[in-house]
JSON list of C-alpha atoms and ligand atoms in Angstrom, two decimals:
[
{"chain": "A", "resi": 1, "resn": "MET", "atom": "CA", "xyz": [-4.14, -0.63, 17.25]},
{"chain": "A", "resi": 2, "resn": "ARG", "atom": "CA", "xyz": [-4.51, 0.77, 13.76]},
{"chain": "A", "resi": 3, "resn": "LEU", "atom": "CA", "xyz": [-4.04, -2.03, 11.21]},
{"chain": "A", "resi": 4, "resn": "PHE", "atom": "CA", "xyz": [-3.96, -2.62, 7.53]},
{"chain": "A", "resi": 5, "resn": "PHE", "atom": "CA", "xyz": [-2.85, -5.36, 5.15]},
{"chain": "A", "resi": 6, "resn": "ALA", "atom": "CA", "xyz": [-0.41, -4.47, 2.35]},
{"chain": "A", "resi": 7, "resn": "VAL", "atom": "CA", "xyz": [2.03, -5.72, -0.25]},
{"chain": "A", "resi": 8, "resn": "GLY", "atom": "CA", "xyz": [5.55, -4.37, 0.49]},
{"chain": "A", "resi": 9, "resn": "PHE", "atom": "CA", "xyz": [8.58, -3.84, -1.74]},
{"chain": "A", "resi": 10, "resn": "SER", "atom": "CA", "xyz": [12.16, -5.13, -1.89]},
{"chain": "A", "resi": 11, "resn": "GLU", "atom": "CA", "xyz": [15.05, -2.62, -1.53]},
{"chain": "A", "resi": 12, "resn": "ALA", "atom": "CA", "xyz": [15.69, -2.88, -5.32]},
{"chain": "A", "resi": 13, "resn": "GLU", "atom": "CA", "xyz": [12.02, -2.06, -6.00]},
{"chain": "A", "resi": 14, "resn": "LYS", "atom": "CA", "xyz": [12.15, 0.78, -3.50]},
{"chain": "A", "resi": 15, "resn": "ASN", "atom": "CA", "xyz": [15.19, 2.18, -5.40]},
{"chain": "A", "resi": 16, "resn": "VAL", "atom": "CA", "xyz": [13.06, 2.54, -8.55]},
{"chain": "A", "resi": 17, "resn": "ILE", "atom": "CA", "xyz": [10.10, 3.93, -6.68]},
{"chain": "A", "resi": 18, "resn": "SER", "atom": "CA", "xyz": [12.45, 6.44, -4.96]},
{"chain": "A", "resi": 19, "resn": "GLU", "atom": "CA", "xyz": [13.72, 7.58, -8.35]},
{"chain": "A", "resi": 20, "resn": "ASN", "atom": "CA", "xyz": [10.11, 8.26, -9.29]},
{"chain": "A", "resi": 21, "resn": "VAL", "atom": "CA", "xyz": [9.53, 10.11, -5.97]},
{"chain": "A", "resi": 22, "resn": "ALA", "atom": "CA", "xyz": [12.65, 12.20, -6.69]},
{"chain": "A", "resi": 23, "resn": "SER", "atom": "CA", "xyz": [11.31, 13.19, -10.17]},
{"chain": "A", "resi": 24, "resn": "LEU", "atom": "CA", "xyz": [7.89, 13.95, -8.64]},
{"chain": "A", "resi": 25, "resn": "LYS", "atom": "CA", "xyz": [9.58, 16.20, -5.94]},
{"chain": "A", "resi": 26, "resn": "LYS", "atom": "CA", "xyz": [11.18, 18.28, -8.75]},
{"chain": "A", "resi": 27, "resn": "MET", "atom": "CA", "xyz": [7.74, 18.89, -10.26]},
{"chain": "A", "resi": 28, "resn": "CYS", "atom": "CA", "xyz": [6.19, 19.97, -6.94]},
{"chain": "A", "resi": 29, "resn": "VAL", "atom": "CA", "xyz": [6.30, 23.09, -4.87]},
{"chain": "A", "resi": 30, "resn": "ARG", "atom": "CA", "xyz": [5.42, 21.05, -1.79]},
{"chain": "A", "resi": 31, "resn": "GLY", "atom": "CA", "xyz": [3.89, 17.73, -0.73]},
{"chain": "A", "resi": 32, "resn": "ASN", "atom": "CA", "xyz": [3.87, 15.07, 1.96]},
{"chain": "A", "resi": 33, "resn": "PHE", "atom": "CA", "xyz": [5.95, 12.42, 0.21]},
{"chain": "A", "resi": 34, "resn": "THR", "atom": "CA", "xyz": [5.71, 8.79, 1.29]},
{"chain": "A", "resi": 35, "resn": "ARG", "atom": "CA", "xyz": [8.94, 7.88, 3.11]},
{"chain": "A", "resi": 36, "resn": "ARG", "atom": "CA", "xyz": [10.93, 5.02, 1.48]},
{"chain": "A", "resi": 37, "resn": "GLU", "atom": "CA", "xyz": [10.31, 2.63, 4.40]},
{"chain": "A", "resi": 38, "resn": "ASN", "atom": "CA", "xyz": [6.53, 3.25, 4.21]},
{"chain": "A", "resi": 39, "resn": "LEU", "atom": "CA", "xyz": [6.03, 2.41, 0.52]},
{"chain": "A", "resi": 40, "resn": "HIS", "atom": "CA", "xyz": [3.26, -0.23, 0.07]},
{"chain": "A", "resi": 41, "resn": "ILE", "atom": "CA", "xyz": [0.10, -1.25, -1.75]},
{"chain": "A", "resi": 42, "resn": "THR", "atom": "CA", "xyz": [-2.87, -1.52, 0.64]},
{"chain": "A", "resi": 43, "resn": "LEU", "atom": "CA", "xyz": [-5.05, -4.66, 0.26]},
{"chain": "A", "resi": 44, "resn": "ALA", "atom": "CA", "xyz": [-7.47, -3.87, 3.11]},
{"chain": "A", "resi": 45, "resn": "PHE", "atom": "CA", "xyz": [-7.58, -1.08, 5.71]},
{"chain": "A", "resi": 46, "resn": "LEU", "atom": "CA", "xyz": [-8.96, -2.32, 9.08]},
{"chain": "A", "resi": 47, "resn": "GLY", "atom": "CA", "xyz": [-8.55, 0.84, 11.07]},
{"chain": "A", "resi": 48, "resn": "GLU", "atom": "CA", "xyz": [-8.66, 0.63, 14.92]},
{"chain": "A", "resi": 49, "resn": "VAL", "atom": "CA", "xyz": [-8.74, -2.98, 16.11]},
{"chain": "A", "resi": 50, "resn": "ASP", "atom": "CA", "xyz": [-8.75, -4.27, 19.69]},
{"chain": "A", "resi": 51, "resn": "ARG", "atom": "CA", "xyz": [-5.53, -6.07, 20.66]},
{"chain": "A", "resi": 52, "resn": "ALA", "atom": "CA", "xyz": [-7.77, -9.05, 21.71]},
{"chain": "A", "resi": 53, "resn": "SER", "atom": "CA", "xyz": [-8.87, -9.44, 18.04]},
{"chain": "A", "resi": 54, "resn": "LEU", "atom": "CA", "xyz": [-5.27, -9.60, 16.69]},
{"chain": "A", "resi": 55, "resn": "LYS", "atom": "CA", "xyz": [-5.21, -13.42, 16.81]},
{"chain": "A", "resi": 56, "resn": "SER", "atom": "CA", "xyz": [-8.38, -13.58, 14.80]},
{"chain": "A", "resi": 57, "resn": "VAL", "atom": "CA", "xyz": [-6.97, -11.06, 12.22]},
{"chain": "A", "resi": 58, "resn": "ILE", "atom": "CA", "xyz": [-3.82, -13.18, 11.81]},
{"chain": "A", "resi": 59, "resn": "GLU", "atom": "CA", "xyz": [-5.86, -16.39, 11.56]},
{"chain": "A", "resi": 60, "resn": "ALA", "atom": "CA", "xyz": [-7.94, -14.78, 8.69]},
{"chain": "A", "resi": 61, "resn": "ALA", "atom": "CA", "xyz": [-4.67, -13.89, 6.86]},
{"chain": "A", "resi": 62, "resn": "ALA", "atom": "CA", "xyz": [-3.14, -17.29, 7.41]},
{"chain": "A", "resi": 63, "resn": "ARG", "atom": "CA", "xyz": [-6.14, -18.95, 5.82]},
{"chain": "A", "resi": 64, "resn": "VAL", "atom": "CA", "xyz": [-5.57, -17.08, 2.48]},
{"chain": "A", "resi": 65, "resn": "ASP", "atom": "CA", "xyz": [-4.27, -19.60, 0.01]},
{"chain": "A", "resi": 66, "resn": "PHE", "atom": "CA", "xyz": [-2.64, -18.03, -3.03]},
{"chain": "A", "resi": 67, "resn": "SER", "atom": "CA", "xyz": [0.13, -18.59, -5.55]},
{"chain": "A", "resi": 68, "resn": "PRO", "atom": "CA", "xyz": [2.81, -15.99, -6.50]},
{"chain": "A", "resi": 69, "resn": "PHE", "atom": "CA", "xyz": [1.86, -13.67, -9.33]},
{"chain": "A", "resi": 70, "resn": "ASP", "atom": "CA", "xyz": [3.15, -10.58, -11.17]},
{"chain": "A", "resi": 71, "resn": "ILE", "atom": "CA", "xyz": [2.01, -6.99, -11.10]},
{"chain": "A", "resi": 72, "resn": "ALA", "atom": "CA", "xyz": [3.02, -4.00, -13.24]},
{"chain": "A", "resi": 73, "resn": "VAL", "atom": "CA", "xyz": [3.69, -0.87, -11.25]},
{"chain": "A", "resi": 74, "resn": "GLY", "atom": "CA", "xyz": [3.60, 2.40, -13.18]},
{"chain": "A", "resi": 75, "resn": "GLY", "atom": "CA", "xyz": [1.46, 5.02, -14.79]},
{"chain": "A", "resi": 76, "resn": "ALA", "atom": "CA", "xyz": [0.92, 7.89, -12.42]},
{"chain": "A", "resi": 77, "resn": "GLY", "atom": "CA", "xyz": [-2.44, 9.44, -11.48]},
{"chain": "A", "resi": 78, "resn": "LYS", "atom": "CA", "xyz": [-4.03, 11.76, -9.00]},
{"chain": "A", "resi": 79, "resn": "PHE", "atom": "CA", "xyz": [-7.03, 11.47, -6.62]},
{"chain": "A", "resi": 80, "resn": "GLY", "atom": "CA", "xyz": [-7.58, 14.99, -5.39]},
{"chain": "A", "resi": 81, "resn": "ASN", "atom": "CA", "xyz": [-4.08, 16.00, -4.24]},
{"chain": "A", "resi": 82, "resn": "VAL", "atom": "CA", "xyz": [-2.88, 12.45, -3.69]},
{"chain": "A", "resi": 83, "resn": "VAL", "atom": "CA", "xyz": [-0.39, 11.31, -6.36]},
{"chain": "A", "resi": 84, "resn": "TRP", "atom": "CA", "xyz": [0.01, 7.51, -6.90]},
{"chain": "A", "resi": 85, "resn": "LEU", "atom": "CA", "xyz": [1.42, 4.90, -9.21]},
{"chain": "A", "resi": 86, "resn": "GLY", "atom": "CA", "xyz": [-1.05, 2.48, -10.71]},
{"chain": "A", "resi": 87, "resn": "VAL", "atom": "CA", "xyz": [-0.86, -1.27, -10.19]},
{"chain": "A", "resi": 88, "resn": "GLY", "atom": "CA", "xyz": [-1.90, -3.45, -13.08]},
{"chain": "A", "resi": 89, "resn": "GLY", "atom": "CA", "xyz": [-3.08, -7.10, -13.15]},
{"chain": "A", "resi": 90, "resn": "ASP", "atom": "CA", "xyz": [-6.20, -8.92, -12.08]},
{"chain": "A", "resi": 91, "resn": "GLU", "atom": "CA", "xyz": [-4.50, -11.30, -9.57]},
{"chain": "A", "resi": 92, "resn": "ILE", "atom": "CA", "xyz": [-3.99, -8.57, -7.00]},
{"chain": "A", "resi": 93, "resn": "LYS", "atom": "CA", "xyz": [-7.69, -7.89, -7.11]},
{"chain": "A", "resi": 94, "resn": "ARG", "atom": "CA", "xyz": [-8.38, -11.61, -6.60]},
{"chain": "A", "resi": 95, "resn": "LEU", "atom": "CA", "xyz": [-5.95, -11.61, -3.63]},
{"chain": "A", "resi": 96, "resn": "ALA", "atom": "CA", "xyz": [-7.59, -8.67, -2.05]},
{"chain": "A", "resi": 97, "resn": "GLY", "atom": "CA", "xyz": [-11.00, -10.37, -2.65]},
{"chain": "A", "resi": 98, "resn": "HIS", "atom": "CA", "xyz": [-9.80, -13.61, -0.90]},
{"chain": "A", "resi": 99, "resn": "LEU", "atom": "CA", "xyz": [-8.33, -11.70, 2.01]},
{"chain": "A", "resi": 100, "resn": "ARG", "atom": "CA", "xyz": [-11.49, -9.63, 2.50]},
{"chain": "A", "resi": 101, "resn": "ALA", "atom": "CA", "xyz": [-13.70, -12.72, 2.29]},
{"chain": "A", "resi": 102, "resn": "SER", "atom": "CA", "xyz": [-11.50, -14.34, 4.96]},
{"chain": "A", "resi": 103, "resn": "LEU", "atom": "CA", "xyz": [-11.79, -11.20, 7.20]},
{"chain": "A", "resi": 104, "resn": "ASP", "atom": "CA", "xyz": [-15.61, -11.32, 6.70]},
{"chain": "A", "resi": 105, "resn": "LYS", "atom": "CA", "xyz": [-15.64, -14.92, 7.80]},
{"chain": "A", "resi": 106, "resn": "ASN", "atom": "CA", "xyz": [-14.04, -13.89, 11.12]},
{"chain": "A", "resi": 107, "resn": "GLY", "atom": "CA", "xyz": [-16.36, -10.89, 11.48]},
{"chain": "A", "resi": 108, "resn": "ILE", "atom": "CA", "xyz": [-13.47, -8.45, 11.18]},
{"chain": "A", "resi": 109, "resn": "TYR", "atom": "CA", "xyz": [-14.29, -4.91, 9.99]},
{"chain": "A", "resi": 110, "resn": "TYR", "atom": "CA", "xyz": [-12.39, -3.32, 7.12]},
{"chain": "A", "resi": 111, "resn": "ASP", "atom": "CA", "xyz": [-13.00, -0.25, 4.91]},
{"chain": "A", "resi": 112, "resn": "ARG", "atom": "CA", "xyz": [-15.55, -1.39, 2.29]},
{"chain": "A", "resi": 113, "resn": "LYS", "atom": "CA", "xyz": [-14.50, 1.07, -0.37]},
{"chain": "A", "resi": 114, "resn": "PRO", "atom": "CA", "xyz": [-13.97, -0.94, -3.61]},
{"chain": "A", "resi": 115, "resn": "PHE", "atom": "CA", "xyz": [-10.36, -2.08, -3.98]},
{"chain": "A", "resi": 116, "resn": "SER", "atom": "CA", "xyz": [-8.41, 0.17, -6.31]},
{"chain": "A", "resi": 117, "resn": "PRO", "atom": "CA", "xyz": [-4.78, -1.03, -6.28]},
{"chain": "A", "resi": 118, "resn": "HIS", "atom": "CA", "xyz": [-2.29, 1.84, -6.10]},
{"chain": "A", "resi": 119, "resn": "LEU", "atom": "CA", "xyz": [0.93, 2.96, -4.52]},
{"chain": "A", "resi": 120, "resn": "THR", "atom": "CA", "xyz": [0.64, 6.41, -2.87]},
{"chain": "A", "resi": 121, "resn": "LEU", "atom": "CA", "xyz": [3.72, 8.52, -3.47]},
{"chain": "A", "resi": 122, "resn": "CYS", "atom": "CA", "xyz": [2.52, 11.86, -2.13]},
{"chain": "A", "resi": 123, "resn": "ARG", "atom": "CA", "xyz": [-0.34, 13.41, -0.24]},
{"chain": "A", "resi": 124, "resn": "GLU", "atom": "CA", "xyz": [-1.12, 17.18, -0.26]},
{"chain": "A", "resi": 125, "resn": "ALA", "atom": "CA", "xyz": [0.81, 17.49, -3.56]},
{"chain": "A", "resi": 126, "resn": "GLU", "atom": "CA", "xyz": [1.10, 20.94, -5.03]},
{"chain": "A", "resi": 127, "resn": "PHE", "atom": "CA", "xyz": [2.58, 20.89, -8.49]},
{"chain": "A", "resi": 128, "resn": "GLN", "atom": "CA", "xyz": [4.77, 23.72, -9.88]},
{"chain": "A", "resi": 129, "resn": "PRO", "atom": "CA", "xyz": [2.80, 26.07, -12.10]},
{"chain": "A", "resi": 130, "resn": "GLY", "atom": "CA", "xyz": [2.31, 24.54, -15.54]},
{"chain": "A", "resi": 131, "resn": "CYS", "atom": "CA", "xyz": [3.02, 21.08, -14.17]},
{"chain": "A", "resi": 132, "resn": "ASP", "atom": "CA", "xyz": [0.56, 18.24, -13.35]},
{"chain": "A", "resi": 133, "resn": "ALA", "atom": "CA", "xyz": [0.24, 14.53, -12.81]},
{"chain": "A", "resi": 134, "resn": "GLU", "atom": "CA", "xyz": [0.38, 14.09, -16.67]},
{"chain": "A", "resi": 135, "resn": "ASN", "atom": "CA", "xyz": [3.89, 15.57, -16.76]},
{"chain": "A", "resi": 136, "resn": "PHE", "atom": "CA", "xyz": [4.92, 13.32, -13.93]},
{"chain": "A", "resi": 137, "resn": "ASN", "atom": "CA", "xyz": [3.34, 10.30, -15.68]},
{"chain": "A", "resi": 138, "resn": "ALA", "atom": "CA", "xyz": [5.50, 10.92, -18.83]},
{"chain": "A", "resi": 139, "resn": "ALA", "atom": "CA", "xyz": [8.63, 10.73, -16.61]},
{"chain": "A", "resi": 140, "resn": "VAL", "atom": "CA", "xyz": [7.62, 7.69, -14.59]},
{"chain": "A", "resi": 141, "resn": "ARG", "atom": "CA", "xyz": [9.86, 4.58, -14.66]},
{"chain": "A", "resi": 142, "resn": "SER", "atom": "CA", "xyz": [7.61, 1.52, -14.51]},
{"chain": "A", "resi": 143, "resn": "PHE", "atom": "CA", "xyz": [8.54, -1.90, -13.31]},
{"chain": "A", "resi": 144, "resn": "ASP", "atom": "CA", "xyz": [7.16, -5.43, -12.75]},
{"chain": "A", "resi": 145, "resn": "LYS", "atom": "CA", "xyz": [6.99, -7.11, -9.43]},
{"chain": "A", "resi": 146, "resn": "ARG", "atom": "CA", "xyz": [6.49, -10.69, -8.35]},
{"chain": "A", "resi": 147, "resn": "VAL", "atom": "CA", "xyz": [4.11, -10.86, -5.34]},
{"chain": "A", "resi": 148, "resn": "VAL", "atom": "CA", "xyz": [5.01, -13.74, -3.07]},
{"chain": "A", "resi": 149, "resn": "SER", "atom": "CA", "xyz": [3.48, -12.55, 0.23]},
{"chain": "A", "resi": 150, "resn": "PHE", "atom": "CA", "xyz": [1.52, -9.81, 1.97]},
{"chain": "A", "resi": 151, "resn": "ASP", "atom": "CA", "xyz": [1.87, -8.28, 5.41]},
{"chain": "A", "resi": 152, "resn": "LEU", "atom": "CA", "xyz": [-0.23, -7.16, 8.32]},
{"chain": "A", "resi": 153, "resn": "MET", "atom": "CA", "xyz": [0.96, -3.72, 9.27]},
{"chain": "A", "resi": 154, "resn": "GLU", "atom": "CA", "xyz": [0.45, -1.55, 12.33]},
{"chain": "A", "resi": 155, "resn": "SER", "atom": "CA", "xyz": [0.33, 2.21, 11.69]},
{"chain": "A", "resi": 156, "resn": "THR", "atom": "CA", "xyz": [1.72, 4.27, 14.56]},
{"chain": "A", "resi": 157, "resn": "ARG", "atom": "CA", "xyz": [2.96, 7.83, 15.14]},
{"chain": "A", "resi": 158, "resn": "ILE", "atom": "CA", "xyz": [6.35, 8.26, 16.75]},
{"chain": "A", "resi": 159, "resn": "ASP", "atom": "CA", "xyz": [7.25, 11.86, 17.57]},
{"chain": "A", "resi": 160, "resn": "GLY", "atom": "CA", "xyz": [4.67, 12.93, 14.96]},
{"chain": "A", "resi": 161, "resn": "ARG", "atom": "CA", "xyz": [6.19, 10.66, 12.29]},
{"chain": "A", "resi": 162, "resn": "LEU", "atom": "CA", "xyz": [4.10, 8.00, 10.57]},
{"chain": "A", "resi": 163, "resn": "VAL", "atom": "CA", "xyz": [5.80, 4.63, 11.32]},
{"chain": "A", "resi": 164, "resn": "TYR", "atom": "CA", "xyz": [4.54, 1.22, 10.02]},
{"chain": "A", "resi": 165, "resn": "LYS", "atom": "CA", "xyz": [5.42, -1.90, 11.93]},
{"chain": "A", "resi": 166, "resn": "LYS", "atom": "CA", "xyz": [5.14, -5.35, 10.26]},
{"chain": "A", "resi": 167, "resn": "LEU", "atom": "CA", "xyz": [3.21, -7.71, 12.60]},
{"chain": "A", "resi": 168, "resn": "TYR", "atom": "CA", "xyz": [2.76, -10.78, 10.42]},
{"chain": "A", "resi": 169, "resn": "THR", "atom": "CA", "xyz": [3.67, -11.98, 6.92]},
{"chain": "A", "resi": 170, "resn": "ARG", "atom": "CA", "xyz": [1.60, -14.47, 4.94]},
{"chain": "A", "resi": 171, "resn": "LYS", "atom": "CA", "xyz": [3.95, -16.07, 2.39]},
{"chain": "A", "resi": 172, "resn": "PHE", "atom": "CA", "xyz": [2.39, -17.99, -0.48]},
{"chain": "B", "resi": 201, "resn": "2AM", "atom": "P1", "xyz": [-3.69, 5.45, 0.65]},
{"chain": "B", "resi": 201, "resn": "2AM", "atom": "O1", "xyz": [-2.35, 4.93, 0.29]},
{"chain": "B", "resi": 201, "resn": "2AM", "atom": "O2", "xyz": [-4.56, 5.48, -0.53]},
{"chain": "B", "resi": 201, "resn": "2AM", "atom": "O3", "xyz": [-3.71, 6.67, 1.45]},
{"chain": "B", "resi": 201, "resn": "2AM", "atom": "C1", "xyz": [-2.52, 3.14, 5.77]},
{"chain": "B", "resi": 201, "resn": "2AM", "atom": "O4", "xyz": [-3.27, 4.21, 6.13]},
{"chain": "B", "resi": 201, "resn": "2AM", "atom": "C2", "xyz": [-2.92, 2.73, 4.39]},
{"chain": "B", "resi": 201, "resn": "2AM", "atom": "O5", "xyz": [-4.28, 2.36, 4.35]},
{"chain": "B", "resi": 201, "resn": "2AM", "atom": "C3", "xyz": [-2.72, 3.79, 3.32]},
{"chain": "B", "resi": 201, "resn": "2AM", "atom": "O6", "xyz": [-2.04, 3.19, 2.29]},
{"chain": "B", "resi": 201, "resn": "2AM", "atom": "C4", "xyz": [-4.12, 4.16, 2.93]},
{"chain": "B", "resi": 201, "resn": "2AM", "atom": "O7", "xyz": [-4.28, 4.28, 1.57]},
{"chain": "B", "resi": 201, "resn": "2AM", "atom": "C5", "xyz": [-4.92, 2.96, 3.25]},
{"chain": "B", "resi": 201, "resn": "2AM", "atom": "N1", "xyz": [-6.32, 3.26, 3.53]},
{"chain": "B", "resi": 201, "resn": "2AM", "atom": "C6", "xyz": [-7.34, 2.78, 2.90]},
{"chain": "B", "resi": 201, "resn": "2AM", "atom": "N2", "xyz": [-8.54, 3.19, 3.42]},
{"chain": "B", "resi": 201, "resn": "2AM", "atom": "C7", "xyz": [-8.19, 4.01, 4.45]},
{"chain": "B", "resi": 201, "resn": "2AM", "atom": "C8", "xyz": [-8.89, 4.85, 5.34]},
{"chain": "B", "resi": 201, "resn": "2AM", "atom": "N3", "xyz": [-10.23, 4.81, 5.37]},
{"chain": "B", "resi": 201, "resn": "2AM", "atom": "N4", "xyz": [-8.24, 5.57, 6.22]},
{"chain": "B", "resi": 201, "resn": "2AM", "atom": "C9", "xyz": [-6.85, 5.57, 6.25]},
{"chain": "B", "resi": 201, "resn": "2AM", "atom": "N5", "xyz": [-6.10, 4.84, 5.42]},
{"chain": "B", "resi": 201, "resn": "2AM", "atom": "C10", "xyz": [-6.74, 4.07, 4.51]}
]
């Protein structure tokens, strides 16, 4: 099973993000836009994990002791042709650090790329001529979010569609 840990969004927050996705769509010729139900901020990407290790993964998450905190979501940028919203605040970095240390303790593999908190809105984005991430950034509606939990997600493909299934929630 393909697993990752993420911070999800409420329906109200998804409404704001969807407005941003709608304005991004208008500036693009094409792109693989993140579907509303898949919007998230990844804390750690585990990749393929044996079903037998799931208990240990959940145990590592359950051990993470944290208090609710706020993040600022906004400010668009681009890595290659991936367009994202930035996520501001040091606490989410500390949370990812705690979670990753707990995974280490259980010997669970995760992608070691340094944590760079972001919310992917579109992959394979192709902007309209004369348009770029800077134009989108100028139109972005930012918002603050209180983080009170994170989730263990399973990434699956159903009829070719990317579907994320929530397996476990660690509430602070
Ligand atoms: P992304 O949003 O920057 O693409 C599920 O694939 C989630 O895990 C995505 O949010 C993806 O981040 C993130 N992720 C991090 N490292 C990854 C990797 N090596 N392969 C696939 N997804 C990864």
